[in-house]
XYZ file of C-alpha atoms in Angstrom:
485
model
C 19.535 -29.856 7.382
C 20.329 -31.622 4.104
C 18.225 -31.719 0.932
C 16.472 -34.934 1.997
C 15.351 -33.420 5.303
C 14.444 -30.160 3.534
C 12.037 -32.091 1.278
C 10.347 -33.613 4.325
C 10.249 -30.419 6.414
C 9.209 -28.308 3.446
C 6.106 -30.453 2.970
C 5.338 -30.169 6.705
C 5.669 -26.381 6.535
C 3.387 -26.160 3.482
C 0.811 -28.269 5.371
C 1.137 -26.019 8.409
C 0.635 -22.839 6.346
C -2.311 -24.353 4.438
C -3.930 -25.405 7.751
C -3.251 -21.967 9.230
C -4.934 -20.169 6.336
C -7.792 -22.664 5.991
C -8.708 -22.465 9.681
C -7.705 -18.846 10.332
C -11.333 -17.901 11.039
C -11.178 -20.060 14.197
C -8.370 -17.913 15.642
C -9.018 -14.696 17.563
C -8.251 -11.941 15.053
C -6.247 -9.765 17.479
C -3.799 -11.164 20.054
C -4.168 -11.146 23.855
C -0.634 -10.063 24.663
C 0.995 -7.085 26.331
C 4.151 -5.321 25.060
C 7.238 -7.358 25.970
C 5.356 -10.693 26.041
C 7.902 -12.499 23.867
C 11.278 -11.888 25.530
C 10.614 -14.043 28.643
C 9.520 -16.936 26.386
C 12.873 -17.327 24.636
C 16.468 -17.654 25.886
C 18.691 -14.601 26.332
C 21.239 -15.809 23.776
C 21.374 -17.904 20.622
C 22.043 -21.619 21.308
C 25.677 -22.798 21.160
C 24.648 -26.188 19.758
C 22.160 -26.868 16.970
C 18.529 -27.590 17.827
C 16.217 -29.876 15.874
C 13.563 -28.689 13.444
C 10.930 -30.256 15.754
C 12.015 -27.991 18.611
C 11.827 -24.886 16.447
C 8.533 -25.959 14.876
C 6.870 -26.542 18.287
C 7.707 -22.964 19.249
C 5.716 -21.473 16.359
C 2.384 -22.163 18.080
C 3.831 -21.622 21.548
C 5.695 -18.331 21.042
C 4.860 -16.743 17.683
C 1.156 -17.342 17.050
C -0.032 -15.931 20.408
C 1.413 -12.580 19.284
C 0.177 -12.533 15.683
C -2.515 -10.186 14.380
C -4.249 -12.302 11.749
C -4.353 -10.009 8.708
C -5.870 -12.714 6.506
C -8.743 -13.512 8.854
C -12.209 -12.815 7.409
C -12.815 -10.851 10.644
C -9.962 -8.425 9.928
C -11.365 -5.107 8.654
C -8.538 -2.727 9.677
C -6.142 -0.576 7.626
C -6.309 -1.769 4.001
C -6.023 -5.352 2.747
C -2.693 -7.180 2.717
C -2.878 -9.479 -0.286
C -2.240 -13.205 -0.046
C -2.708 -16.204 -2.310
C -1.265 -19.694 -2.655
C 0.391 -19.020 -6.054
C 2.182 -15.989 -4.559
C 3.365 -18.017 -1.556
C 4.785 -20.672 -3.868
C 6.549 -18.008 -5.946
C 8.048 -16.515 -2.780
C 9.402 -19.954 -1.920
C 11.063 -20.144 -5.341
C 12.432 -16.618 -4.912
C 14.060 -17.691 -1.649
C 15.345 -20.875 -3.250
C 17.017 -19.125 -6.188
C 18.318 -16.580 -3.685
C 19.794 -14.130 -6.183
C 20.478 -10.481 -5.346
C 19.314 -8.825 -8.544
C 20.907 -5.376 -8.429
C 22.009 -5.488 -12.092
C 21.113 -7.375 -15.255
C 24.302 -9.442 -14.949
C 23.551 -10.292 -11.298
C 20.680 -12.426 -12.644
C 19.283 -11.618 -16.093
C 15.906 -13.353 -15.519
C 15.329 -11.349 -12.314
C 15.639 -8.063 -14.211
C 13.934 -9.050 -17.451
C 10.883 -10.726 -15.873
C 10.311 -7.603 -13.758
C 10.375 -5.322 -16.799
C 7.898 -7.538 -18.669
C 5.591 -8.080 -15.648
C 5.350 -4.321 -15.096
C 4.407 -3.950 -18.767
C 1.748 -6.678 -18.321
C 0.382 -4.921 -15.253
C 0.508 -1.504 -16.948
C -1.522 -2.854 -19.865
C -4.055 -4.403 -17.453
C -4.823 -0.945 -16.016
C -4.562 0.689 -19.437
C -1.625 2.949 -18.550
C -0.562 5.311 -21.349
C 2.073 3.805 -23.648
C 4.789 6.223 -22.404
C 4.856 4.462 -19.021
C 5.683 1.074 -20.555
C 9.187 -0.167 -21.324
C 8.159 -2.118 -24.425
C 11.074 -2.940 -26.707
C 12.461 0.583 -26.920
C 10.299 2.875 -24.752
C 11.713 5.652 -22.552
C 9.513 4.763 -19.602
C 9.028 1.563 -17.666
C 8.133 -0.036 -14.388
C 9.976 -1.232 -11.306
C 8.964 -3.094 -8.146
C 9.620 -1.093 -4.968
C 9.183 -2.372 -1.420
C 6.313 -0.012 -0.583
C 4.404 3.051 -1.774
C 6.428 5.114 0.729
C 9.601 4.179 -1.186
C 7.988 5.023 -4.526
C 6.979 8.485 -3.269
C 10.447 9.138 -1.866
C 12.178 7.990 -5.070
C 9.972 10.219 -7.228
C 10.460 13.209 -4.902
C 14.259 12.796 -4.945
C 14.280 12.391 -8.733
C 12.115 15.526 -9.079
C 14.430 17.425 -6.745
C 17.546 16.503 -8.771
C 15.822 17.304 -12.066
C 14.672 20.730 -10.813
C 18.076 21.663 -9.366
C 19.874 20.695 -12.603
C 17.381 22.557 -14.762
C 17.572 25.746 -12.640
C 21.380 25.625 -12.593
C 21.466 25.286 -16.366
C 19.226 28.370 -16.633
C 21.092 30.366 -13.950
C 24.587 28.934 -13.381
C 25.258 31.373 -10.519
C 22.673 29.577 -8.304
C 24.179 27.116 -5.825
C 22.443 23.903 -4.836
C 21.948 25.347 -1.334
C 20.221 28.456 -2.771
C 17.749 26.264 -4.603
C 17.206 23.617 -1.883
C 16.104 26.219 0.657
C 13.343 27.402 -1.669
C 11.995 24.077 -3.001
C 8.423 23.138 -2.005
C 6.532 19.869 -2.415
C 2.724 19.624 -2.167
C 0.147 16.991 -1.260
C -3.463 16.825 -0.110
C -4.273 17.299 3.567
C -5.672 13.752 3.202
C -2.411 12.313 1.798
C -0.616 9.519 3.639
C 1.967 10.530 6.244
C 4.654 8.841 4.112
C 4.505 11.808 1.686
C 5.415 14.202 4.486
C 8.139 11.786 5.528
C 9.556 11.742 1.996
C 9.894 15.542 2.138
C 11.563 15.265 5.551
C 14.126 12.780 4.193
C 14.508 14.833 1.006
C 15.182 17.959 3.122
C 12.539 20.056 1.358
C 9.506 21.979 2.581
C 6.099 20.383 2.103
C 2.723 22.103 2.136
C -0.692 20.518 2.511
C -3.296 21.554 -0.029
C -6.798 21.694 1.403
C -9.234 19.102 0.100
C -12.858 20.074 -0.447
C -16.110 18.620 0.889
C -15.413 15.327 -0.884
C -11.899 15.150 0.657
C -10.391 15.591 -2.842
C -7.921 18.243 -3.999
C -9.162 20.272 -6.980
C -7.195 22.418 -9.419
C -8.166 25.791 -7.945
C -6.934 24.795 -4.458
C -3.512 23.810 -5.831
C -3.274 26.883 -8.049
C -3.983 29.171 -5.085
C -1.056 27.862 -2.990
C 1.278 27.766 -6.003
C 0.570 31.402 -6.826
C 1.131 32.452 -3.201
C 4.397 30.510 -2.912
C 5.826 31.695 -6.224
C 5.017 35.288 -5.258
C 7.116 34.853 -2.104
C 10.118 33.487 -4.017
C 9.620 29.769 -3.396
C 10.105 27.082 -6.059
C 7.262 24.541 -6.366
C 8.721 21.309 -7.799
C 6.632 18.262 -6.793
C 2.972 17.369 -6.248
C 1.795 14.009 -4.947
C -1.783 13.306 -6.019
C -3.609 10.547 -4.157
C -6.099 8.152 -5.702
C -7.831 6.353 -2.835
C -6.724 8.224 0.300
C -6.037 6.217 3.453
C -8.675 7.892 5.662
C -11.657 7.563 3.298
C -10.571 6.423 -0.185
C -11.166 9.807 -1.852
C -9.685 10.734 -5.247
C -7.793 13.901 -6.122
C -9.003 15.514 -9.356
C -6.234 14.524 -11.764
C -7.840 16.086 -14.827
C -7.693 19.513 -13.130
C -4.352 19.042 -11.328
C -2.356 17.462 -14.153
C -2.422 20.392 -16.613
C -1.443 22.816 -13.812
C 1.573 20.674 -12.865
C 2.618 20.321 -16.513
C 2.324 24.076 -17.128
C 4.256 24.956 -13.948
C 6.978 22.347 -14.591
C 6.042 20.474 -11.402
C 6.627 16.708 -11.202
C 3.288 15.004 -10.590
C 3.478 11.662 -8.793
C 0.322 9.599 -8.295
C -0.010 7.449 -5.181
C -2.783 4.893 -5.786
C -1.415 2.396 -3.250
C -4.765 0.756 -2.440
C -7.121 1.873 -5.215
C -4.808 1.129 -8.139
C -5.634 -2.577 -8.220
C -9.288 -1.741 -8.973
C -8.286 -0.049 -12.242
C -8.034 -3.518 -13.857
C -11.873 -3.412 -13.889
C -13.201 -1.278 -16.775
C -15.935 0.175 -14.525
C -13.272 1.702 -12.222
C -10.694 2.713 -14.848
C -12.172 6.245 -15.153
C -10.788 6.948 -11.670
C -7.315 6.945 -13.291
C -8.209 9.434 -16.049
C -5.563 12.175 -16.016
C -2.668 9.770 -15.408
C -1.395 10.930 -18.814
C -0.262 14.177 -17.128
C 1.792 12.367 -14.465
C 5.546 11.789 -14.386
C 5.295 8.753 -12.109
C 2.541 6.436 -10.916
C 2.440 3.812 -8.180
C 0.101 1.194 -6.736
C 0.503 -1.851 -4.505
C -0.397 -5.277 -5.910
C 0.502 -6.410 -2.374
C -2.617 -4.687 -1.087
C -5.412 -5.858 -3.324
C -4.086 -7.982 -6.183
C -3.384 -11.246 -4.324
C 0.418 -10.799 -4.371
C 1.996 -11.145 -0.923
C 3.998 -8.262 0.544
C 6.258 -6.789 -0.715
C 5.386 -5.787 -4.252
C 4.781 -2.085 -4.944
C 4.568 -1.305 -8.667
C 5.969 2.023 -9.870
C 6.119 3.426 -13.393
C 7.898 6.473 -14.789
C 7.510 8.211 -18.139
C 11.246 8.858 -18.391
C 13.432 6.321 -16.683
C 16.419 8.620 -17.255
C 14.873 10.892 -14.571
C 15.464 8.139 -11.997
C 18.768 6.818 -13.234
C 20.019 10.394 -13.632
C 19.384 11.010 -9.934
C 20.755 7.773 -8.466
C 23.428 6.430 -10.814
C 26.835 5.495 -9.390
C 29.092 2.987 -11.154
C 31.834 1.442 -9.000
C 33.969 -1.051 -10.906
C 32.722 -4.065 -8.913
C 29.119 -3.457 -10.094
C 29.945 -2.881 -13.768
C 29.290 -5.458 -16.508
C 29.913 -5.513 -20.244
C 26.249 -5.120 -21.287
C 25.484 -2.081 -19.142
C 26.074 0.564 -21.814
C 24.517 -1.400 -24.659
C 21.131 0.283 -24.198
C 19.612 -3.204 -24.105
C 19.578 -3.756 -20.345
C 18.093 -2.221 -17.221
C 20.058 -2.115 -13.982
C 17.348 -1.681 -11.368
C 19.802 -0.580 -8.667
C 19.566 2.888 -10.279
C 15.781 2.943 -9.781
C 15.695 2.423 -5.999
C 17.267 3.258 -2.640
C 18.712 -0.151 -1.629
C 21.316 -1.870 -3.779
C 20.076 -5.441 -3.318
C 16.700 -6.674 -4.465
C 14.763 -9.941 -4.356
C 13.241 -11.757 -7.316
C 9.795 -10.295 -6.556
C 8.450 -10.421 -10.121
C 8.033 -14.208 -9.738
C 5.027 -13.503 -7.473
C 3.405 -11.344 -10.126
C 4.120 -13.887 -12.850
C 2.562 -16.759 -10.863
C -0.490 -14.757 -9.751
C -1.241 -13.110 -13.111
C -1.013 -16.455 -14.879
C -2.885 -18.599 -12.340
C -5.741 -16.149 -11.697
C -5.846 -14.461 -15.094
C -7.227 -10.957 -15.453
C -10.802 -12.245 -15.043
C -10.019 -13.999 -11.734
C -8.424 -10.847 -10.339
C -11.322 -8.684 -11.541
C -13.745 -11.032 -9.761
C -11.738 -10.673 -6.523
C -11.941 -6.846 -6.697
C -15.647 -6.865 -7.597
C -16.497 -9.230 -4.749
C -14.819 -6.902 -2.225
C -16.643 -3.882 -3.657
C -19.981 -5.744 -3.459
C -19.294 -6.602 0.188
C -18.458 -2.997 1.094
C -21.760 -1.852 -0.430
C -23.519 -4.589 1.552
C -22.004 -3.181 4.758
C -22.860 0.384 3.703
C -26.481 -0.708 3.128
C -26.666 -2.267 6.621
C -25.303 0.946 8.205
C -27.788 3.111 6.306
C -30.716 1.025 7.564
C -29.831 1.943 11.166
C -30.832 5.520 11.973
C -28.310 5.727 14.835
C -25.399 5.679 12.368
C -24.142 7.848 9.522
C -21.905 7.204 6.487
C -19.129 9.813 6.377
C -17.692 9.529 2.849
C -18.803 8.145 -0.486
C -18.242 4.380 -0.749
C -16.411 3.858 -4.054
C -14.309 0.725 -3.541
C -13.856 -1.565 -0.535
C -13.826 0.941 2.343
C -16.779 2.202 4.390
C -16.339 5.172 6.756
C -19.113 5.300 9.342
C -19.872 6.459 12.883
C -22.617 6.768 15.457
C -24.399 10.101 15.204
C -23.068 11.907 18.257
C -19.835 12.996 19.860
C -16.292 11.868 19.076
C -16.078 10.495 22.626
C -19.062 8.234 21.942
C -17.398 6.867 18.792
C -14.066 6.384 20.557
C -15.908 4.362 23.185
C -17.605 2.275 20.471
C -14.297 1.508 18.750
C -12.754 0.604 22.101
C -15.535 -1.872 22.846
C -15.252 -3.392 19.327
C -11.508 -3.904 19.547
C -11.562 -5.090 23.155
C -14.104 -7.786 22.264
C -11.622 -9.038 19.609
C -14.295 -10.635 17.463
C -13.390 -8.265 14.598
C -10.638 -5.682 14.184
C -11.071 -2.053 13.002
C -9.027 1.157 13.036
C -10.289 4.778 13.034
C -9.505 7.946 11.102
C -10.231 11.646 11.411
C -12.333 13.314 8.726
C -12.102 17.012 9.477
C -13.092 17.239 13.139
C -14.979 13.924 13.207
C -13.649 10.693 14.727
C -14.691 8.012 12.237
C -14.592 4.206 12.129
C -13.124 2.603 8.993
C -14.478 -0.749 7.787
C -12.172 -2.128 5.076
C -12.905 -5.362 3.215
C -9.580 -7.172 3.517
C -9.397 -10.958 3.486
C -9.339 -13.028 0.295
C -11.785 -15.425 2.000
C -14.244 -12.890 3.439
C -17.886 -13.581 2.541
C -21.298 -11.992 2.985
C -21.825 -14.006 6.213
C -18.775 -12.339 7.804
C -20.117 -8.895 6.880
C -23.502 -9.701 8.459
C -21.788 -11.043 11.578
C -19.593 -7.926 11.857
C -22.573 -5.596 11.517
C -24.698 -7.507 14.071
C -21.757 -7.426 16.478
C -21.168 -3.662 15.993
C -24.874 -2.958 16.247
C -25.212 -4.919 19.514
C -22.155 -3.207 21.031
C -23.643 0.163 20.012
C -26.936 -0.740 21.765
C -25.077 -1.704 24.953
C -22.899 1.395 24.793
C -25.789 3.810 24.221
C -27.641 2.407 27.266
C -24.715 2.966 29.632
C -23.826 6.250 27.913
C -27.317 7.668 28.468
C -27.427 6.440 32.085
C -24.059 8.043 32.829
C -25.040 11.312 31.203
C -28.388 11.399 33.067
C -26.571 10.898 36.357
C -24.250 13.766 35.579
């Protein structure tokens, strides 16, 4: 393919993507395929001779689309949103076109510098404390990670290194092995599984702190486990607070937890993967109060801020905490500006070496939507979730299981877990809409997340009528079966 053909095919691909997204509501939201569907549809080996673009293009609808779950469909209400917008898609195209691997400033100065400035823009939009911003000569700053899981792992590893070095400076006779065996990380029992996974990879113990009736960790619950663990000779070093938990979008009490972590010399990381985008709206910014006590903070613009995956924004108060943990300088990666104090080499802030020019997506989206356009997107989703909550509350057969704060509604039929499992099964087998469940304490609960950029009030009404009808059908057969027994 030469540049002339690329121009032609590029326009065709843009048309195809625009058609796909414009008419996505006509496609069944969840595919009708079984595991292994794809292998028989394609050859065993790569072709020896080149094929034409037409041949490849025809296979998109034939082979790929039948196995796609349509995350951007207005009938997709599962997980949390995956952001998407036309400006971000165009920026991703440019990122691929430039094709740099921005591991250091010298590897592509614009790639590094735009990222630093975009993370300052974003930090100011959510009113992050000044210490988290790079500015012209700040000690903090932001970086784009691939996902919130990476951000949690990076902060845990940085905290681990910092704690080991500090303890060894206090007591030089302690070996790294002595300390490692006693280190403990903490997170809510509602925290995402990726926090536990970070501890697994970091080879440290992790303990779950019990969340109260509102599924939020409070200061007294953390203090209790810390006191117990210190009394038995363990070394608490890291706490991951969650703002907007995955099961029900609950918020740990930062204003109680932060001072405890600061006093006990525990690194506090905040995972606000989903909820963080909402903090650009003044009416939701209070949910972030207490961030001033944190050492690191993370949220995903690729969830709810119209920037396509992957773009997970992470800030630290002291960037030397990260670079101190991960810095290696082989000759082939060195450049003459690296010790000037003027440049950032983001390879020291992350696990991979290579990195894409992801800040282009932020730059395009923040400029072409503006803060007001993004605020309107968040507010629309929150309005729609309250609309769904209102519909649920009008039906006496159902209950709401957690406070609706942002764009997630947790609900269930009053009755057994088996009944609710059967309801979810009938919803997802009908494939008109797509939902996933969660457990809240011992209850099996259905999650209804407002996801698509194009979802409207009509889709919410349709979803509720559909769920309500399936519940009616289910309850009839359920009662008959239980009478027969």
